[in-house]
XYZ file of C-alpha atoms in Angstrom:
525
model
C -41.756 60.334 83.849
C -40.889 61.751 80.455
C -37.213 62.222 79.674
C -36.003 65.785 79.680
C -34.213 65.132 76.393
C -37.302 63.775 74.590
C -38.005 67.151 72.958
C -34.500 67.235 71.494
C -34.976 63.810 69.925
C -38.355 64.790 68.465
C -36.932 67.986 66.997
C -33.869 66.155 65.670
C -36.093 63.674 63.847
C -38.112 66.543 62.371
C -34.919 68.229 61.150
C -33.580 65.007 59.644
C -36.863 64.252 57.884
C -37.218 67.774 56.519
C -33.624 67.570 55.328
C -34.364 64.311 53.470
C -37.430 65.888 51.860
C -35.375 68.924 50.797
C -32.713 66.701 49.241
C -35.404 64.791 47.313
C -36.870 68.078 46.130
C -33.407 69.064 44.952
C -33.152 65.772 43.062
C -36.437 66.503 41.316
C -35.382 70.027 40.368
C -32.014 68.813 39.073
C -33.666 66.196 36.831
C -36.613 68.258 35.615
C -35.353 67.915 32.014
C -33.871 64.414 32.231
C -35.574 62.042 29.727
C -37.432 59.249 31.498
C -37.057 60.743 34.973
C -39.982 60.232 37.343
C -40.497 62.690 40.167
C -39.916 61.338 43.655
C -41.415 62.024 47.040
C -40.522 61.152 50.630
C -43.226 59.164 52.357
C -43.562 60.472 55.928
C -45.037 58.709 58.932
C -45.281 59.237 62.676
C -42.834 57.417 64.892
C -44.075 55.165 67.679
C -45.770 57.073 70.491
C -44.430 57.045 74.055
C -44.965 55.163 76.252
C -45.657 51.741 74.893
C -48.002 49.311 76.581
C -46.389 47.414 79.474
C -46.282 46.776 83.224
C -43.509 49.288 83.804
C -44.753 52.107 81.609
C -44.712 55.528 83.337
C -48.022 56.774 84.634
C -48.689 59.818 82.454
C -52.046 61.141 81.220
C -51.647 59.640 77.713
C -49.261 58.704 74.932
C -47.085 61.470 73.580
C -45.893 61.589 69.993
C -42.210 61.111 69.371
C -41.945 62.824 66.010
C -41.765 61.976 62.319
C -39.667 59.718 60.138
C -39.005 59.237 56.402
C -40.278 55.760 55.535
C -39.181 55.661 51.918
C -38.361 57.693 48.826
C -40.898 56.619 46.224
C -41.323 57.662 42.611
C -44.765 58.835 41.451
C -45.787 56.728 38.469
C -49.007 55.175 37.183
C -48.568 51.655 35.740
C -51.901 51.795 33.916
C -50.757 54.811 31.892
C -47.492 53.025 31.093
C -49.451 50.093 29.675
C -51.670 52.456 27.669
C -48.676 54.280 26.225
C -46.933 51.073 25.199
C -50.181 49.857 23.662
C -50.056 52.829 21.291
C -46.289 52.933 20.839
C -46.138 49.582 19.021
C -48.707 50.954 16.549
C -46.502 53.987 15.951
C -43.596 51.660 15.177
C -45.718 49.511 12.848
C -47.501 52.256 10.905
C -44.341 54.353 10.888
C -42.336 51.681 9.060
C -45.281 50.920 6.730
C -45.783 54.602 5.942
C -42.066 55.067 5.324
C -41.947 52.111 2.908
C -45.021 53.266 0.991
C -43.603 56.791 0.881
C -40.385 55.500 -0.683
C -42.380 53.687 -3.384
C -44.352 56.869 -4.072
C -41.088 58.780 -4.339
C -39.767 56.304 -6.910
C -42.987 55.929 -8.903
C -43.760 59.632 -8.946
C -46.490 60.280 -11.485
C -46.905 63.979 -10.716
C -44.757 65.005 -13.701
C -44.166 63.934 -17.276
C -41.208 61.697 -16.364
C -43.383 59.039 -14.704
C -44.405 55.838 -16.460
C -47.843 57.209 -17.339
C -46.198 60.223 -18.949
C -43.682 58.232 -21.023
C -46.364 55.709 -22.030
C -48.481 58.606 -23.284
C -45.554 59.852 -25.387
C -45.017 56.335 -26.719
C -48.646 55.967 -27.785
C -48.488 59.419 -29.404
C -45.355 58.437 -31.305
C -47.157 55.359 -32.659
C -50.098 57.544 -33.726
C -47.660 59.859 -35.509
C -46.135 56.804 -37.176
C -49.522 55.840 -38.616
C -49.566 59.199 -40.417
C -45.903 59.134 -41.451
C -44.877 55.545 -41.981
C -42.190 56.546 -44.493
C -40.766 59.273 -42.290
C -37.496 58.192 -40.731
C -37.874 60.825 -37.993
C -41.242 59.421 -36.889
C -39.717 55.951 -36.776
C -36.769 57.138 -34.701
C -39.120 58.858 -32.237
C -41.220 55.687 -31.911
C -38.129 53.556 -31.251
C -36.679 56.084 -28.778
C -40.034 56.476 -26.988
C -40.278 52.713 -26.656
C -36.808 52.632 -25.110
C -37.814 55.419 -22.705
C -40.721 53.255 -21.544
C -38.296 50.349 -21.072
C -35.784 52.562 -19.222
C -38.509 53.830 -16.888
C -39.619 50.296 -16.058
C -35.987 49.295 -15.493
C -35.511 52.275 -13.172
C -38.648 51.466 -11.201
C -37.663 47.838 -10.780
C -34.036 48.507 -9.838
C -34.944 51.310 -7.442
C -37.606 49.211 -5.715
C -35.293 46.225 -5.314
C -32.578 48.530 -3.949
C -34.943 49.938 -1.314
C -36.140 46.400 -0.604
C -32.544 45.339 0.058
C -32.187 48.284 2.443
C -35.307 47.132 4.295
C -33.638 43.768 4.878
C -30.737 45.566 6.550
C -33.259 47.516 8.652
C -34.867 44.250 9.759
C -31.476 42.945 10.874
C -30.693 46.161 12.756
C -34.122 46.156 14.436
C -33.748 42.545 15.558
C -30.317 43.355 17.006
C -31.776 46.432 18.706
C -34.470 44.285 20.328
C -31.838 41.850 21.577
C -29.719 44.707 22.971
C -32.686 46.239 24.789
C -33.699 42.867 26.193
C -30.163 42.292 27.474
C -30.030 45.722 29.113
C -33.431 45.249 30.758
C -32.241 41.908 32.121
C -29.169 43.611 33.601
C -31.356 46.207 35.289
C -33.602 43.422 36.615
C -30.529 41.876 38.188
C -29.366 45.144 39.757
C -32.840 45.899 41.092
C -33.147 42.408 42.576
C -29.916 42.976 44.489
C -31.179 46.208 46.091
C -34.891 45.721 46.821
C -34.439 42.821 49.301
C -32.572 45.247 51.587
C -35.638 47.465 51.915
C -34.559 50.166 49.447
C -36.328 51.455 46.328
C -33.870 51.896 43.406
C -35.897 54.640 41.736
C -33.202 55.619 39.242
C -32.914 52.017 38.063
C -36.704 51.825 37.762
C -36.629 54.876 35.496
C -33.859 53.450 33.332
C -35.726 50.172 32.969
C -39.023 51.845 32.042
C -37.275 54.024 29.475
C -35.840 50.904 27.807
C -39.213 49.145 27.940
C -40.865 52.144 26.253
C -38.290 51.949 23.463
C -38.771 48.188 23.151
C -42.552 48.609 22.874
C -42.067 50.612 19.669
C -40.178 47.727 18.058
C -42.492 44.882 19.047
C -45.810 44.514 20.890
C -45.150 43.485 24.491
C -46.895 42.942 27.811
C -45.060 43.767 31.024
C -45.834 41.960 34.269
C -44.300 42.940 37.600
C -43.108 39.994 39.679
C -41.848 40.097 43.260
C -40.086 36.791 44.018
C -40.603 34.795 47.158
C -37.853 34.927 49.809
C -37.196 38.516 48.747
C -35.651 39.735 51.964
C -37.281 42.752 53.581
C -38.446 44.263 50.282
C -41.179 46.860 50.699
C -44.696 45.980 49.623
C -44.655 48.588 46.865
C -41.234 47.580 45.535
C -41.729 47.039 41.789
C -39.789 43.797 41.614
C -38.711 42.153 38.358
C -40.187 42.687 34.895
C -41.477 39.700 32.952
C -41.783 40.834 29.329
C -43.873 38.777 26.909
C -44.538 39.195 23.166
C -48.254 39.410 22.381
C -50.323 39.530 19.186
C -52.343 42.493 17.912
C -55.443 41.277 19.747
C -53.576 41.379 23.051
C -53.479 37.606 23.398
C -50.394 35.557 24.212
C -48.830 33.117 21.811
C -49.037 29.391 22.479
C -46.657 28.590 24.033
C -45.948 32.077 25.424
C -43.018 33.996 23.937
C -41.044 35.555 26.782
C -38.269 38.024 25.993
C -37.312 38.686 29.632
C -38.368 35.950 32.035
C -39.126 36.269 35.742
C -41.404 34.477 38.203
C -41.710 33.843 41.938
C -38.427 31.928 41.892
C -36.503 34.843 40.403
C -34.965 35.634 37.020
C -35.399 33.116 34.192
C -33.112 34.574 31.524
C -33.750 36.156 28.137
C -34.796 35.071 24.643
C -33.017 36.262 21.503
C -34.836 37.312 18.325
C -33.639 36.088 14.932
C -35.243 36.656 11.515
C -34.873 33.791 9.014
C -34.823 34.125 5.229
C -35.078 31.977 2.115
C -31.804 30.388 1.119
C -30.004 31.078 -2.173
C -32.523 33.687 -3.337
C -32.098 37.348 -4.142
C -34.000 39.128 -2.859
C -34.600 36.611 -0.089
C -38.023 36.708 1.531
C -38.559 36.352 5.281
C -39.623 32.818 6.203
C -40.104 33.295 9.947
C -39.009 34.910 13.190
C -37.289 32.822 15.843
C -37.716 33.605 19.516
C -35.161 31.271 20.970
C -36.149 27.801 19.745
C -39.705 28.873 18.902
C -40.342 30.050 15.330
C -43.463 31.810 14.080
C -44.461 32.645 10.501
C -47.401 34.958 11.247
C -46.242 38.466 11.992
C -49.132 39.634 14.152
C -46.926 41.054 16.900
C -47.046 44.551 15.368
C -44.314 47.089 16.088
C -41.558 48.286 13.788
C -40.198 44.788 13.204
C -43.531 43.506 11.866
C -43.934 46.591 9.664
C -40.480 46.121 8.142
C -41.131 42.431 7.470
C -44.467 43.147 5.793
C -42.793 45.834 3.693
C -39.772 43.760 2.686
C -41.743 40.623 1.847
C -42.337 37.218 3.380
C -43.539 33.756 2.427
C -46.767 32.370 3.828
C -48.917 29.356 3.082
C -52.030 30.180 1.046
C -54.214 27.163 0.242
C -51.252 24.928 0.930
C -48.937 26.843 -1.432
C -45.963 28.960 -0.303
C -46.826 32.463 -1.510
C -44.731 35.634 -1.430
C -46.499 38.636 0.068
C -45.519 42.145 1.092
C -45.506 45.746 -0.097
C -42.375 45.587 -2.266
C -43.010 42.073 -3.696
C -46.598 43.012 -4.624
C -45.500 46.137 -6.470
C -42.650 44.328 -8.241
C -45.062 41.547 -9.195
C -47.507 44.043 -10.686
C -44.716 45.716 -12.659
C -43.367 42.401 -13.961
C -46.772 40.976 -14.873
C -48.048 44.013 -16.756
C -44.658 44.520 -18.474
C -44.458 40.912 -19.612
C -48.060 40.874 -20.864
C -47.640 44.194 -22.694
C -44.274 43.283 -24.237
C -45.490 39.868 -25.402
C -48.616 41.283 -27.045
C -46.714 44.185 -28.589
C -44.146 41.739 -29.998
C -46.902 39.481 -31.355
C -48.509 42.338 -33.266
C -45.172 43.724 -34.418
C -43.888 40.354 -35.627
C -46.977 39.934 -37.841
C -46.177 43.096 -39.858
C -43.681 44.199 -42.464
C -40.647 46.413 -42.092
C -40.345 49.393 -44.458
C -39.608 48.205 -48.006
C -39.728 44.504 -47.055
C -41.885 42.033 -48.936
C -41.923 39.309 -46.312
C -43.315 39.249 -42.777
C -40.883 40.863 -40.333
C -41.081 38.186 -37.677
C -39.057 40.565 -35.491
C -39.787 41.333 -31.825
C -39.852 45.003 -30.891
C -38.930 44.398 -27.234
C -36.489 41.971 -25.680
C -36.844 40.819 -22.060
C -36.203 37.942 -19.714
C -39.314 35.901 -18.956
C -40.337 36.230 -15.322
C -38.203 39.342 -14.873
C -39.589 41.608 -17.558
C -39.587 44.959 -15.764
C -35.889 44.648 -14.967
C -34.734 43.469 -18.390
C -37.100 44.974 -20.969
C -35.445 46.943 -23.760
C -36.125 47.850 -27.389
C -34.278 45.449 -29.673
C -30.870 46.898 -30.538
C -31.334 46.327 -34.286
C -34.509 48.425 -34.251
C -32.806 51.241 -32.333
C -29.932 51.183 -34.828
C -32.254 50.871 -37.839
C -35.790 52.232 -37.169
C -36.875 51.210 -40.662
C -37.208 47.692 -39.193
C -40.322 48.831 -37.302
C -43.148 46.829 -38.856
C -45.659 49.632 -39.438
C -47.642 47.938 -42.238
C -49.301 44.698 -43.142
C -47.301 44.751 -46.359
C -44.022 46.276 -47.390
C -45.780 48.921 -49.452
C -45.085 52.580 -48.818
C -47.824 54.256 -46.793
C -49.168 51.012 -45.334
C -49.912 51.885 -41.683
C -52.278 49.098 -40.620
C -49.826 47.398 -38.273
C -48.869 50.737 -36.718
C -52.569 51.318 -36.021
C -52.817 47.903 -34.369
C -49.784 48.750 -32.220
C -51.252 52.132 -31.268
C -54.628 50.516 -30.455
C -52.882 48.456 -27.792
C -53.234 51.554 -25.586
C -56.934 50.842 -24.993
C -56.916 47.069 -25.519
C -57.913 44.995 -22.481
C -55.536 42.357 -21.206
C -58.322 39.797 -21.640
C -58.181 40.455 -25.406
C -54.491 39.755 -25.680
C -53.749 36.817 -27.973
C -50.152 36.187 -27.002
C -50.956 33.283 -24.613
C -51.078 31.053 -27.649
C -47.396 31.734 -28.205
C -45.008 29.196 -26.679
C -47.638 28.029 -24.223
C -47.368 31.288 -22.239
C -50.347 32.186 -20.074
C -51.626 35.606 -19.039
C -50.501 36.439 -15.469
C -53.303 36.526 -12.932
C -54.710 39.770 -11.675
C -54.363 41.773 -14.897
C -57.563 43.639 -15.688
C -58.426 46.474 -18.023
C -55.852 48.001 -20.367
C -52.192 48.658 -19.652
C -52.864 52.321 -18.882
C -55.907 51.696 -16.700
C -54.251 48.832 -14.826
C -51.195 50.903 -14.018
C -53.352 53.868 -13.037
C -55.204 51.516 -10.681
C -51.905 50.331 -9.175
C -50.794 53.914 -8.553
C -54.228 54.867 -7.214
C -54.239 51.941 -4.797
C -50.709 52.837 -3.692
C -51.867 56.354 -2.903
C -54.903 55.137 -0.961
C -52.913 52.591 1.057
C -50.151 55.122 1.752
C -52.661 57.728 2.857
C -54.323 55.148 5.091
C -50.985 54.234 6.699
C -50.180 57.912 7.268
C -53.607 58.480 8.800
C -53.208 55.455 11.087
C -49.751 56.704 12.061
C -51.099 60.177 12.779
C -53.946 58.758 14.882
C -51.568 56.519 16.828
C -49.210 59.438 17.487
C -52.129 61.605 18.652
C -53.377 58.917 21.036
C -49.868 58.205 22.320
C -49.260 61.911 22.894
C -52.544 62.142 24.783
C -51.550 59.243 27.033
C -48.056 60.666 27.435
C -49.561 63.991 28.460
C -51.565 62.220 31.163
C -48.510 60.244 32.168
C -46.414 63.385 32.430
C -49.118 65.089 34.485
C -48.559 62.357 37.056
C -44.841 61.650 36.770
C -43.148 64.760 35.403
C -41.463 67.362 37.574
C -43.335 70.635 38.044
C -40.842 73.310 39.048
C -43.616 75.416 40.569
C -44.716 72.513 42.737
C -41.133 71.731 43.718
C -40.526 75.345 44.704
C -43.624 75.177 46.887
C -42.368 71.965 48.497
C -38.941 73.471 48.979
C -40.391 76.398 50.926
C -42.622 74.056 52.920
C -39.801 71.731 53.970
C -37.437 74.642 54.551
C -39.915 76.131 56.987
C -40.337 72.729 58.633
C -36.585 72.489 59.063
C -36.392 76.006 60.496
C -39.229 75.317 62.908
C -37.577 72.081 64.085
C -34.291 73.954 64.567
C -36.113 76.595 66.592
C -37.575 73.757 68.687
C -34.050 72.535 69.414
C -33.093 76.040 70.539
C -36.141 76.245 72.791
C -35.471 72.837 74.399
C -31.839 73.827 74.839
C -32.937 76.916 76.731
C -35.222 74.801 78.941
C -32.396 72.393 79.734
C -30.055 75.269 80.445
C -32.521 76.653 82.978
C -32.908 73.218 84.585
C -29.209 72.452 84.728
C -27.739 75.844 85.459
C -30.622 77.802 86.963
C -32.299 75.474 89.454
C -30.903 74.772 92.950
C -28.891 78.005 93.195
C -31.041 79.665 95.890
C -28.837 78.651 98.835
C -25.578 79.672 97.277
């Protein structure tokens, strides 16, 4: 026989379950604008029917349902979309840092106006042309000397500004490495908290959200792969409990390093600890190039792990082995190298031609250099010789000391269109022409600026594409995980009506019991 109070129990369960669903709906509504929050739902299931199978079960026509129960409160999230998003996020970090570095160089070496190097070089060549027509004119000589110093000042500014930004990039690398270590430590703490809750059969959804938010941030700094691990002997953890995160650094091609680089370790035995990131540099050098990145005891010198850290390293500069020789590479080192090489070649050839001429009124070869500079660091140190600035008549405009002789000034002016391959200065002091110099000074520098623009535009385009793809994935991810207030309002009404109906059921059963208890058996009174 069925218990008279069975209906009360069924209705009570319905009220309790509807109440739980309403509270979860309230949680969703409250966190609709919380960053990283994933909407939650109550998983409902029927309770065990009555009666069960047995020798003493009551003889009734069939099993009767006993109501509903809330099995779990689960967040709605798609792991595949998380992996897709993180696969684009590391590209945003990489191209973002590359684009920023290239943009800073473009800002320094701005050739859009007359104050850029191309503009001041043009004025310098014009001043030398004017000198060929007015070799005896002190004003033309002063303009030539001043224009030459403007060229030197511009090169000095470019070099000093680039090295200053390069030094800042080193600080950014340090901050990024520390940020990675902080995120890794916080993810490990969340792993620990989650592992203390899941074995009891609960789902720590809020901790899951916090962990995923940190992992998303980490994926922008370095390319990672996340693997969910549920340890053995994990209590009564639910099958869909997310378990621990094992986070591994991977290369651009998606492959693991050998041996694997694990930032946050976890396996079937439990948590395995974390690995700290440290960037190493050359010793006793300024600016010091990156020599490697240490992940714990493991050091790598190929920065194929993408993300912001890799972009900053490639911008700042690093040493790598090329044909068995340690070679400096990177955005800033390459630009500084181009500036130094072309400056040194130009200054040496200009000095060679100038030293073969005669100063105004002199009867012997000048033998004077027009520019002074430090070998190997020409762009930083180049300057017009002080004596020439103080006394422009020392400019060797002619092949003789005669008035009106402008042959040497013509040779100096012709340097504008002279190819580097025609320079004769290598014979001086055993100096050799730096590699990579092609065309004339003007055309080579124009090529450097043109390449900078192309590379910068390419980085910006790659960044824009990565952002577009990431936003597309994020849109899909939000369509699954984000809170829709309209949907929550619908659920709220649905569960409210369920609660009201269950409460009405309690009232109805109460009336039945009242009739049984107080109304039956009163006929003989």
